[in-house]
Amino acid sequence: EAAVTQSPRNKVAVTGGKVTLSCNQTNNHNNMYWYRQDTGHGLRLIHYSYGAGSTEKGDIPDGYKASRPSQENFSLILELATPSQTSVYFCASGGWGQINERLFFGHGTKLSVL
Amino acid sequence: GQQVQQSPASLVLQEGENAELQCNFSTSLNSMQWFYQRPGGSLVSLFYNPSGTKHSGRLTSTTVIKERRSSLHISSSQTTDSGTYLCALERGGSNAKLTFGKGTKLSVKS
């Protein structure tokens, strides 16, 4: 079974601080994604990647950066965290190029920015 | 406007009843997927179904591209089916960018 591991599972940050959320997948998928999930908004795409060295902006990229240093790892970076970024963040991996198979999600990271 | 709309927003069933969940989209698509999410939990892929009908146990997914809709049918519901069901589409030309609906929250009572 495909595996996507996120760390940390929970994080409390201070406003203005830097936060890095990490994601590792062992599926050898090219495509990786970062979503946030909020009540009333559902899942919204922040950044995604087609492979090592590539990052693409999703639907709500402002305030976030992404890094894909290798096939397995995809990070989401909040350089200056704000309370509005309090949310649950999900990483996912799936497919090669166009999605041609199921998407696999990590367990999520609950981030609180105080 | 919203490109992926799910209905109903919530649904309450008695155990044993069937459910029909709908996903309508306003754009061309490359693929459609259905996911299940337990409260406070992660998402589990149920179906990758870009067109036609697929079955998995008590679940059936049907995607009709011409009518821009996909449905998820749950037969003989069980209390363990409770949770949120989400559909997600990869828009035509967007190459791997998945957009999610807001989900249908299902509660099955015993």
Coordinates of N, CA and C in Angstrom, one line a residue:
Chain A
E1 N 0.9 -1.2 0.0 CA 0.0 0.0 0.0 C 0.9 1.2 0.0
A2 N 0.5 2.2 -0.8 CA 1.2 3.5 -0.9 C 1.3 4.2 0.4
A3 N 2.4 4.8 0.7 CA 2.6 5.5 2.0 C 3.0 6.9 1.8
V4 N 2.3 7.8 2.6 CA 2.7 9.2 2.6 C 2.7 9.6 4.1
T5 N 3.9 10.1 4.5 CA 4.1 10.4 5.9 C 4.3 11.9 6.1
Q6 N 3.6 12.6 7.0 CA 3.7 14.0 7.2 C 4.3 14.2 8.6
S7 N 5.1 15.2 8.8 CA 5.6 15.6 10.1 C 5.7 17.2 10.2
P8 N 5.4 17.7 11.3 CA 4.8 17.1 12.5 C 3.4 16.8 12.4
R9 N 2.7 16.1 13.3 CA 1.3 15.8 13.3 C 0.6 17.0 13.8
N10 N 1.2 17.7 14.8 CA 0.6 18.9 15.4 C 1.7 19.9 15.6
K11 N 1.3 21.2 15.4 CA 2.3 22.3 15.5 C 1.6 23.5 16.0
V12 N 2.2 24.1 17.0 CA 1.8 25.5 17.5 C 2.9 26.4 17.1
A13 N 2.6 27.5 16.4 CA 3.6 28.5 16.0 C 3.1 29.9 16.5
V14 N 4.1 30.8 16.5 CA 3.8 32.2 16.9 C 3.7 33.0 15.6
T15 N 2.8 34.0 15.7 CA 2.7 34.9 14.5 C 4.1 35.5 14.1
G16 N 4.4 35.5 12.9 CA 5.6 36.0 12.4 C 6.8 35.0 12.3
G17 N 6.5 33.8 12.9 CA 7.6 32.8 12.9 C 7.6 32.0 11.6
K18 N 8.6 31.2 11.5 CA 8.8 30.4 10.3 C 8.3 29.0 10.6
V19 N 7.5 28.4 9.7 CA 7.0 27.0 9.9 C 7.3 26.2 8.7
T20 N 7.9 25.0 8.9 CA 8.1 24.1 7.8 C 7.3 22.8 8.0
L21 N 6.5 22.4 7.1 CA 5.8 21.1 7.2 C 6.4 20.2 6.2
S22 N 6.7 19.0 6.6 CA 7.4 18.0 5.8 C 6.5 16.9 5.3
C23 N 6.8 16.4 4.2 CA 6.1 15.2 3.6 C 7.0 14.3 2.9
N24 N 6.9 13.0 3.2 CA 7.7 12.0 2.5 C 6.8 10.9 1.9
Q25 N 7.1 10.5 0.7 CA 6.3 9.4 0.1 C 7.2 8.3 -0.4
T26 N 6.8 7.1 -0.3 CA 7.6 6.0 -0.7 C 6.9 5.3 -1.9
N27 N 6.1 6.0 -2.7 CA 5.3 5.5 -3.8 C 6.0 5.6 -5.1
N28 N 7.1 6.4 -5.1 CA 7.8 6.7 -6.4 C 6.9 7.5 -7.3
H29 N 6.0 8.3 -6.8 CA 5.1 9.1 -7.6 C 5.8 10.4 -8.0
N30 N 5.6 10.9 -9.2 CA 6.1 12.2 -9.6 C 5.4 13.3 -9.0
N31 N 4.1 13.2 -8.9 CA 3.2 14.3 -8.5 C 3.0 14.3 -7.0
M32 N 3.2 15.5 -6.4 CA 2.9 15.7 -4.9 C 2.2 17.0 -4.7
Y33 N 1.4 17.0 -3.7 CA 0.4 18.1 -3.5 C 0.4 18.6 -2.0
W34 N 0.2 19.8 -1.8 CA -0.2 20.3 -0.5 C -1.5 21.0 -0.5
Y35 N -2.4 20.5 0.4 CA -3.8 21.1 0.5 C -4.0 21.6 2.0
R36 N -4.8 22.6 2.1 CA -5.3 22.9 3.5 C -6.8 22.7 3.5
Q37 N -7.3 22.2 4.7 CA -8.7 22.0 4.8 C -9.3 22.8 5.9
D38 N -10.3 23.6 5.6 CA -11.0 24.5 6.5 C -12.5 24.3 6.4
T39 N -13.2 24.4 7.5 CA -14.7 24.3 7.5 C -15.2 25.4 6.6
G40 N -16.1 25.0 5.8 CA -16.7 25.9 4.9 C -16.0 26.1 3.5
H41 N -14.8 25.7 3.5 CA -14.0 25.9 2.3 C -13.6 24.5 1.6
G42 N -13.6 23.5 2.4 CA -13.2 22.2 1.9 C -11.7 22.2 1.7
L43 N -11.2 21.3 0.8 CA -9.8 21.2 0.5 C -9.4 22.1 -0.6
R44 N -8.3 22.9 -0.3 CA -7.9 23.9 -1.3 C -6.4 23.6 -1.6
L45 N -6.0 23.7 -2.8 CA -4.7 23.4 -3.3 C -3.8 24.6 -3.1
I46 N -2.7 24.4 -2.4 CA -1.7 25.4 -2.1 C -0.6 25.4 -3.2
H47 N 0.2 24.3 -3.2 CA 1.2 24.1 -4.2 C 1.3 22.7 -4.6
Y48 N 1.8 22.4 -5.7 CA 2.0 21.0 -6.1 C 3.3 20.9 -6.9
S49 N 3.7 19.7 -7.3 CA 5.0 19.5 -7.9 C 4.9 18.3 -8.9
Y50 N 5.6 18.4 -10.0 CA 5.6 17.3 -11.0 C 6.8 16.4 -10.8
G51 N 7.7 16.8 -9.9 CA 8.9 16.0 -9.7 C 10.0 16.8 -9.0
A52 N 11.1 16.1 -8.7 CA 12.2 16.8 -8.0 C 12.6 18.1 -8.7
G53 N 12.7 19.2 -7.9 CA 13.1 20.5 -8.5 C 12.0 21.3 -9.0
S54 N 10.8 20.8 -9.1 CA 9.7 21.5 -9.7 C 8.7 21.9 -8.6
T55 N 8.1 23.1 -8.6 CA 7.0 23.5 -7.8 C 6.1 24.3 -8.6
E56 N 4.8 24.2 -8.4 CA 3.8 24.9 -9.1 C 2.8 25.5 -8.1
K57 N 2.3 26.7 -8.5 CA 1.3 27.4 -7.6 C -0.1 26.7 -7.8
G58 N -0.7 26.5 -6.7 CA -2.1 26.0 -6.7 C -3.1 27.1 -6.7
D59 N -4.2 27.0 -6.1 CA -5.3 28.0 -6.1 C -5.1 29.0 -5.0
I60 N -4.4 28.7 -3.9 CA -4.2 29.7 -2.8 C -2.7 29.7 -2.4
P61 N -1.8 30.1 -3.2 CA -0.4 30.0 -2.9 C 0.2 31.2 -2.0
D62 N -0.6 32.3 -1.9 CA 0.0 33.4 -1.2 C 0.3 33.1 0.3
G63 N 1.5 33.5 0.7 CA 1.9 33.3 2.0 C 2.6 31.9 2.2
Y64 N 2.7 31.2 1.2 CA 3.3 29.8 1.3 C 4.4 29.7 0.2
K65 N 5.4 28.9 0.5 CA 6.4 28.5 -0.4 C 6.5 27.0 -0.4
A66 N 7.0 26.4 -1.5 CA 7.1 24.9 -1.5 C 8.5 24.6 -2.0
S67 N 9.0 23.4 -1.6 CA 10.3 22.9 -2.0 C 10.2 21.4 -2.2
R68 N 10.8 21.0 -3.4 CA 10.8 19.5 -3.7 C 12.2 19.2 -4.0
P69 N 13.0 18.9 -3.0 CA 14.4 18.6 -3.2 C 14.7 17.2 -3.8
S70 N 13.7 16.3 -3.7 CA 13.9 14.9 -4.2 C 12.6 14.4 -4.6
Q71 N 12.6 13.2 -5.2 CA 11.3 12.5 -5.6 C 10.5 12.2 -4.3
E72 N 11.1 11.9 -3.2 CA 10.4 11.5 -2.0 C 9.9 12.6 -1.2
N73 N 10.5 13.8 -1.2 CA 10.2 14.8 -0.2 C 9.6 16.1 -0.8
F74 N 8.6 16.6 -0.1 CA 8.0 17.8 -0.5 C 7.6 18.6 0.7
S75 N 8.1 19.8 0.8 CA 7.9 20.6 2.0 C 7.1 21.9 1.7
L76 N 6.3 22.3 2.7 CA 5.6 23.5 2.7 C 6.1 24.5 3.7
I77 N 6.4 25.7 3.3 CA 7.1 26.6 4.1 C 6.3 27.9 4.3
L78 N 6.1 28.2 5.6 CA 5.4 29.5 5.9 C 6.5 30.4 6.5
E79 N 6.9 31.3 5.7 CA 8.1 32.2 6.1 C 7.7 33.1 7.3
L80 N 6.5 33.7 7.2 CA 6.0 34.6 8.3 C 4.5 34.1 8.6
A81 N 4.4 33.2 9.5 CA 3.1 32.6 9.8 C 2.1 33.7 10.4
T82 N 0.9 33.5 9.9 CA -0.2 34.4 10.4 C -1.3 33.5 11.0
P83 N -2.2 34.1 11.9 CA -3.3 33.3 12.4 C -4.2 32.8 11.4
S84 N -4.3 33.4 10.2 CA -5.2 33.0 9.1 C -4.7 31.7 8.5
Q85 N -3.5 31.3 8.8 CA -2.9 30.0 8.3 C -3.2 28.9 9.3
T86 N -3.9 29.1 10.3 CA -4.3 28.1 11.2 C -5.2 27.1 10.4
S87 N -4.9 25.9 10.4 CA -5.7 25.0 9.5 C -5.1 23.6 9.7
V88 N -5.8 22.6 9.0 CA -5.2 21.3 8.9 C -4.6 21.1 7.4
Y89 N -3.4 20.7 7.4 CA -2.7 20.6 6.1 C -2.5 19.2 5.7
F90 N -2.8 18.9 4.5 CA -2.6 17.5 4.0 C -1.7 17.5 2.8
C91 N -0.8 16.5 2.8 CA 0.1 16.2 1.7 C -0.4 15.0 1.0
A92 N -0.3 15.0 -0.3 CA -0.7 13.8 -1.1 C 0.3 13.5 -2.2
S93 N 0.3 12.3 -2.7 CA 1.1 11.9 -3.9 C 0.2 11.1 -4.8
G94 N 0.6 11.2 -6.1 CA -0.2 10.4 -7.0 C 0.3 10.6 -8.5
G95 N 0.6 9.5 -9.1 CA 0.7 9.5 -10.6 C 2.0 10.1 -11.1
W96 N 2.0 10.1 -12.4 CA 3.1 10.6 -13.2 C 2.6 11.5 -14.3
G97 N 2.9 12.8 -14.2 CA 2.4 13.7 -15.2 C 0.9 13.9 -15.0
Q98 N 0.1 13.6 -15.9 CA -1.4 13.6 -15.7 C -1.7 12.5 -14.7
I99 N -2.6 12.8 -13.9 CA -3.0 11.8 -12.9 C -3.6 10.6 -13.6
N100 N -3.1 9.4 -13.4 CA -3.6 8.3 -14.0 C -3.8 7.1 -13.0
E101 N -3.8 7.5 -11.7 CA -4.1 6.6 -10.7 C -4.6 7.3 -9.4
R102 N -4.9 6.6 -8.4 CA -5.4 7.2 -7.2 C -4.4 8.1 -6.5
L103 N -5.0 9.1 -5.8 CA -4.2 10.0 -5.0 C -4.1 9.4 -3.5
F104 N -2.9 9.5 -2.9 CA -2.7 8.9 -1.6 C -2.4 10.1 -0.6
F105 N -3.1 10.2 0.5 CA -2.9 11.3 1.4 C -2.2 10.9 2.7
G106 N -1.5 11.8 3.3 CA -0.9 11.7 4.6 C -2.0 11.9 5.6
H107 N -1.6 11.8 6.9 CA -2.6 11.9 8.0 C -2.9 13.3 8.4
G108 N -2.2 14.2 7.8 CA -2.5 15.6 8.1 C -1.7 16.2 9.2
T109 N -1.5 17.5 9.1 CA -0.8 18.3 10.2 C -1.7 19.4 10.6
K110 N -2.0 19.4 11.9 CA -2.8 20.4 12.5 C -2.0 21.6 13.0
L111 N -2.1 22.7 12.3 CA -1.2 23.9 12.6 C -2.1 25.0 13.3
S112 N -1.6 25.4 14.4 CA -2.2 26.6 15.1 C -1.2 27.7 15.2
V113 N -1.6 28.9 14.6 CA -0.7 30.0 14.7 C -1.3 31.0 15.7
L114 N -0.6 31.3 16.8 CA -1.1 32.1 17.8 C -0.6 33.6 17.7
Chain B
G1 N -17.3 31.0 -10.4 CA -18.1 30.2 -9.6 C -17.4 28.9 -9.3
Q2 N -18.1 28.1 -8.4 CA -17.5 26.9 -7.9 C -17.5 25.9 -9.0
Q3 N -16.4 25.2 -9.3 CA -16.3 24.3 -10.4 C -16.8 22.9 -10.0
V4 N -16.8 22.6 -8.8 CA -17.2 21.2 -8.3 C -18.2 21.4 -7.2
Q5 N -19.4 20.9 -7.5 CA -20.5 21.1 -6.5 C -21.0 19.7 -6.1
Q6 N -21.1 19.5 -4.8 CA -21.5 18.2 -4.3 C -22.9 18.4 -3.6
S7 N -23.7 17.4 -3.8 CA -25.0 17.4 -3.1 C -25.4 16.0 -2.7
P8 N -26.2 15.8 -1.6 CA -26.5 16.9 -0.7 C -25.3 17.3 0.1
A9 N -25.4 18.3 0.9 CA -24.3 18.7 1.8 C -24.3 17.8 3.0
S10 N -25.4 17.3 3.4 CA -25.4 16.3 4.5 C -26.6 15.4 4.3
L11 N -26.5 14.2 4.9 CA -27.5 13.1 4.7 C -27.5 12.2 5.9
V12 N -28.7 11.9 6.4 CA -28.8 11.0 7.5 C -29.6 9.8 7.1
L13 N -29.1 8.7 7.3 CA -29.8 7.4 6.9 C -29.9 6.5 8.1
Q14 N -30.9 5.6 8.0 CA -31.0 4.5 8.9 C -30.2 3.3 8.3
E15 N -29.6 2.6 9.1 CA -28.8 1.5 8.7 C -29.6 0.6 7.7
G16 N -28.9 0.2 6.6 CA -29.6 -0.6 5.6 C -30.2 0.2 4.4
E17 N -30.3 1.5 4.6 CA -30.8 2.3 3.5 C -29.7 2.5 2.5
N18 N -30.1 2.9 1.3 CA -29.1 3.2 0.2 C -28.9 4.7 0.2
A19 N -27.8 5.1 -0.4 CA -27.5 6.6 -0.5 C -27.0 6.8 -1.9
E20 N -27.3 8.0 -2.4 CA -26.8 8.4 -3.8 C -26.2 9.8 -3.6
L21 N -24.9 9.9 -3.8 CA -24.2 11.2 -3.6 C -23.9 11.7 -5.0
Q22 N -24.0 13.0 -5.2 CA -23.8 13.6 -6.5 C -22.6 14.6 -6.5
C23 N -22.0 14.6 -7.7 CA -20.9 15.6 -7.9 C -21.1 16.1 -9.3
N24 N -21.3 17.4 -9.4 CA -21.5 18.1 -10.7 C -20.3 19.1 -10.9
F25 N -19.9 19.1 -12.2 CA -18.8 20.0 -12.5 C -19.1 20.8 -13.7
S26 N -18.5 22.0 -13.7 CA -18.8 23.0 -14.7 C -17.7 23.2 -15.7
T27 N -16.8 22.2 -15.8 CA -15.7 22.3 -16.7 C -15.4 20.9 -17.3
S28 N -14.6 20.9 -18.3 CA -14.2 19.6 -18.9 C -13.2 19.0 -17.9
L29 N -13.1 17.7 -17.9 CA -12.2 17.0 -17.0 C -11.4 15.9 -17.6
N30 N -10.2 15.7 -17.0 CA -9.4 14.6 -17.4 C -9.6 13.4 -16.5
S31 N -10.0 13.6 -15.2 CA -10.2 12.5 -14.3 C -11.1 12.9 -13.2
M32 N -11.7 11.9 -12.5 CA -12.6 12.1 -11.4 C -12.2 11.1 -10.3
Q33 N -12.1 11.6 -9.1 CA -11.9 10.6 -8.0 C -12.8 10.9 -6.9
W34 N -13.2 9.8 -6.1 CA -14.0 9.9 -4.9 C -13.1 9.5 -3.7
F35 N -13.3 10.2 -2.6 CA -12.6 9.9 -1.4 C -13.5 9.8 -0.2
Y36 N -13.1 9.1 0.8 CA -13.8 9.0 2.1 C -12.9 9.6 3.2
Q37 N -13.5 10.4 4.1 CA -12.8 11.0 5.2 C -13.6 10.8 6.5
R38 N -13.0 10.1 7.4 CA -13.5 9.9 8.7 C -13.3 11.2 9.5
P39 N -14.2 11.5 10.4 CA -14.1 12.8 11.2 C -12.7 12.9 11.8
G40 N -12.0 14.0 11.6 CA -10.6 14.1 12.1 C -9.6 13.3 11.5
G41 N -10.0 12.6 10.4 CA -9.0 11.7 9.8 C -8.5 12.1 8.4
S42 N -7.7 11.2 7.8 CA -7.2 11.5 6.5 C -8.2 11.1 5.4
L43 N -7.8 11.3 4.2 CA -8.6 10.9 3.1 C -8.2 9.6 2.5
V44 N -9.1 8.7 2.2 CA -8.9 7.4 1.6 C -9.5 7.4 0.2
S45 N -8.8 7.0 -0.8 CA -9.3 7.0 -2.1 C -10.3 5.8 -2.3
L46 N -11.4 6.1 -2.8 CA -12.4 5.1 -3.1 C -12.4 4.6 -4.5
F47 N -12.5 5.6 -5.4 CA -12.5 5.3 -6.8 C -11.7 6.4 -7.6
Y48 N -11.0 5.9 -8.6 CA -10.5 6.7 -9.7 C -11.4 6.3 -10.9
N49 N -12.2 7.3 -11.3 CA -13.2 6.9 -12.3 C -13.4 8.1 -13.3
P50 N -12.6 8.2 -14.3 CA -12.8 9.3 -15.3 C -14.0 9.1 -16.2
S51 N -14.5 7.9 -16.3 CA -15.8 7.8 -17.1 C -16.3 6.4 -16.9
G52 N -17.6 6.2 -17.1 CA -18.2 4.9 -16.9 C -18.6 4.6 -15.5
T53 N -18.7 3.3 -15.2 CA -19.2 2.8 -13.9 C -18.1 1.8 -13.4
K54 N -17.9 2.0 -12.1 CA -17.0 1.1 -11.4 C -17.6 0.6 -10.0
H55 N -17.3 -0.6 -9.6 CA -17.9 -1.2 -8.4 C -16.8 -1.6 -7.5
S56 N -17.1 -1.4 -6.2 CA -16.2 -1.9 -5.1 C -17.1 -2.3 -3.9
G57 N -17.3 -3.6 -3.8 CA -18.2 -4.0 -2.6 C -19.6 -3.4 -2.7
R58 N -20.0 -2.6 -1.7 CA -21.3 -2.0 -1.7 C -21.2 -0.6 -2.4
L59 N -20.1 -0.2 -2.9 CA -20.0 1.1 -3.5 C -20.0 1.0 -5.0
T60 N -20.7 2.0 -5.7 CA -20.7 2.1 -7.1 C -20.4 3.5 -7.5
S61 N -19.5 3.8 -8.4 CA -19.3 5.1 -8.9 C -19.6 5.1 -10.4
T62 N -20.3 6.2 -10.8 CA -20.7 6.4 -12.2 C -20.3 7.8 -12.6
T63 N -19.5 7.9 -13.7 CA -19.2 9.3 -14.2 C -19.7 9.4 -15.6
V64 N -20.5 10.4 -15.9 CA -21.0 10.7 -17.2 C -20.5 12.0 -17.7
I65 N -19.5 12.0 -18.5 CA -18.8 13.2 -18.9 C -19.7 14.2 -19.6
K66 N -20.5 13.7 -20.6 CA -21.4 14.6 -21.4 C -22.3 15.4 -20.4
E67 N -22.8 14.7 -19.4 CA -23.7 15.4 -18.5 C -22.9 16.1 -17.3
R68 N -21.6 16.0 -17.3 CA -20.8 16.7 -16.3 C -21.2 16.4 -14.9
R69 N -21.3 15.1 -14.7 CA -21.7 14.6 -13.3 C -21.0 13.3 -13.0
S70 N -20.8 13.1 -11.7 CA -20.4 11.8 -11.2 C -21.2 11.5 -10.0
S71 N -21.5 10.2 -9.7 CA -22.3 9.8 -8.6 C -21.6 8.7 -7.8
L72 N -21.9 8.6 -6.5 CA -21.4 7.6 -5.7 C -22.6 6.9 -5.0
H73 N -22.9 5.7 -5.3 CA -24.0 5.0 -4.7 C -23.5 4.0 -3.6
I74 N -24.1 4.1 -2.4 CA -23.8 3.2 -1.3 C -25.0 2.4 -1.0
S75 N -24.9 1.1 -1.2 CA -26.0 0.2 -0.9 C -25.9 -0.4 0.5
S76 N -27.1 -0.6 1.1 CA -27.2 -1.3 2.4 C -26.2 -0.6 3.4
S77 N -26.4 0.7 3.6 CA -25.5 1.5 4.4 C -25.3 0.8 5.8
Q78 N -24.1 1.1 6.4 CA -23.7 0.6 7.7 C -23.2 1.8 8.5
T79 N -23.3 1.7 9.8 CA -22.9 2.8 10.7 C -21.4 3.2 10.4
T80 N -20.6 2.2 10.0 CA -19.2 2.5 9.7 C -19.0 3.3 8.4
D81 N -20.1 3.5 7.6 CA -20.0 4.3 6.4 C -20.1 5.8 6.8
S82 N -20.4 6.1 8.0 CA -20.5 7.5 8.4 C -19.2 8.3 8.2
G83 N -19.3 9.5 7.7 CA -18.1 10.3 7.5 C -18.4 11.2 6.3
T84 N -17.4 11.8 5.8 CA -17.5 12.8 4.7 C -17.0 12.2 3.4
Y85 N -17.8 12.3 2.3 CA -17.4 11.8 1.0 C -17.1 13.0 0.1
L86 N -15.9 13.0 -0.5 CA -15.5 14.1 -1.4 C -15.2 13.6 -2.8
C87 N -15.6 14.4 -3.7 CA -15.2 14.2 -5.1 C -14.1 15.2 -5.5
A88 N -13.3 14.8 -6.4 CA -12.2 15.7 -6.9 C -12.0 15.5 -8.4
L89 N -11.8 16.6 -9.1 CA -11.7 16.4 -10.5 C -10.3 17.1 -11.0
E90 N -9.8 16.5 -11.9 CA -8.6 17.1 -12.6 C -9.2 17.7 -13.9
R91 N -9.1 19.0 -13.9 CA -9.7 19.8 -15.0 C -8.9 19.5 -16.3
G92 N -9.6 19.5 -17.4 CA -9.0 19.4 -18.7 C -8.0 20.5 -18.9
G93 N -6.8 20.1 -19.3 CA -5.7 21.0 -19.6 C -5.0 21.5 -18.4
S94 N -5.4 21.1 -17.2 CA -4.7 21.6 -16.0 C -3.5 20.7 -15.6
N95 N -3.5 19.5 -16.2 CA -2.4 18.5 -16.0 C -2.1 18.3 -14.5
A96 N -2.8 17.5 -13.9 CA -2.5 17.0 -12.5 C -3.0 17.9 -11.4
K97 N -3.7 18.9 -11.7 CA -4.2 19.8 -10.7 C -5.6 19.4 -10.3
L98 N -5.8 18.8 -9.1 CA -7.0 18.3 -8.6 C -7.8 19.4 -7.8
T99 N -9.1 19.5 -8.1 CA -10.0 20.5 -7.4 C -11.0 19.6 -6.7
F100 N -11.2 19.9 -5.4 CA -12.2 19.2 -4.6 C -13.5 19.9 -4.4
G101 N -14.6 19.1 -4.3 CA -15.8 19.6 -3.8 C -15.8 19.7 -2.3
K102 N -16.9 20.3 -1.7 CA -16.9 20.5 -0.3 C -17.3 19.3 0.5
G103 N -17.8 18.3 -0.2 CA -18.1 17.1 0.4 C -19.6 16.9 0.8
T104 N -20.0 15.6 1.0 CA -21.3 15.3 1.6 C -21.0 14.6 2.9
K105 N -21.6 15.1 4.0 CA -21.4 14.5 5.3 C -22.5 13.5 5.5
L106 N -22.1 12.2 5.6 CA -23.1 11.1 5.8 C -23.1 10.6 7.2
S107 N -24.3 10.5 7.8 CA -24.5 9.9 9.1 C -25.4 8.7 9.0
V108 N -25.0 7.6 9.4 CA -25.8 6.4 9.3 C -26.1 6.0 10.8
K109 N -27.4 5.9 11.1 CA -27.9 5.6 12.4 C -28.3 4.1 12.5
S110 N -28.0 3.5 13.7 CA -28.4 2.1 13.9 C -29.8 2.0 14.4

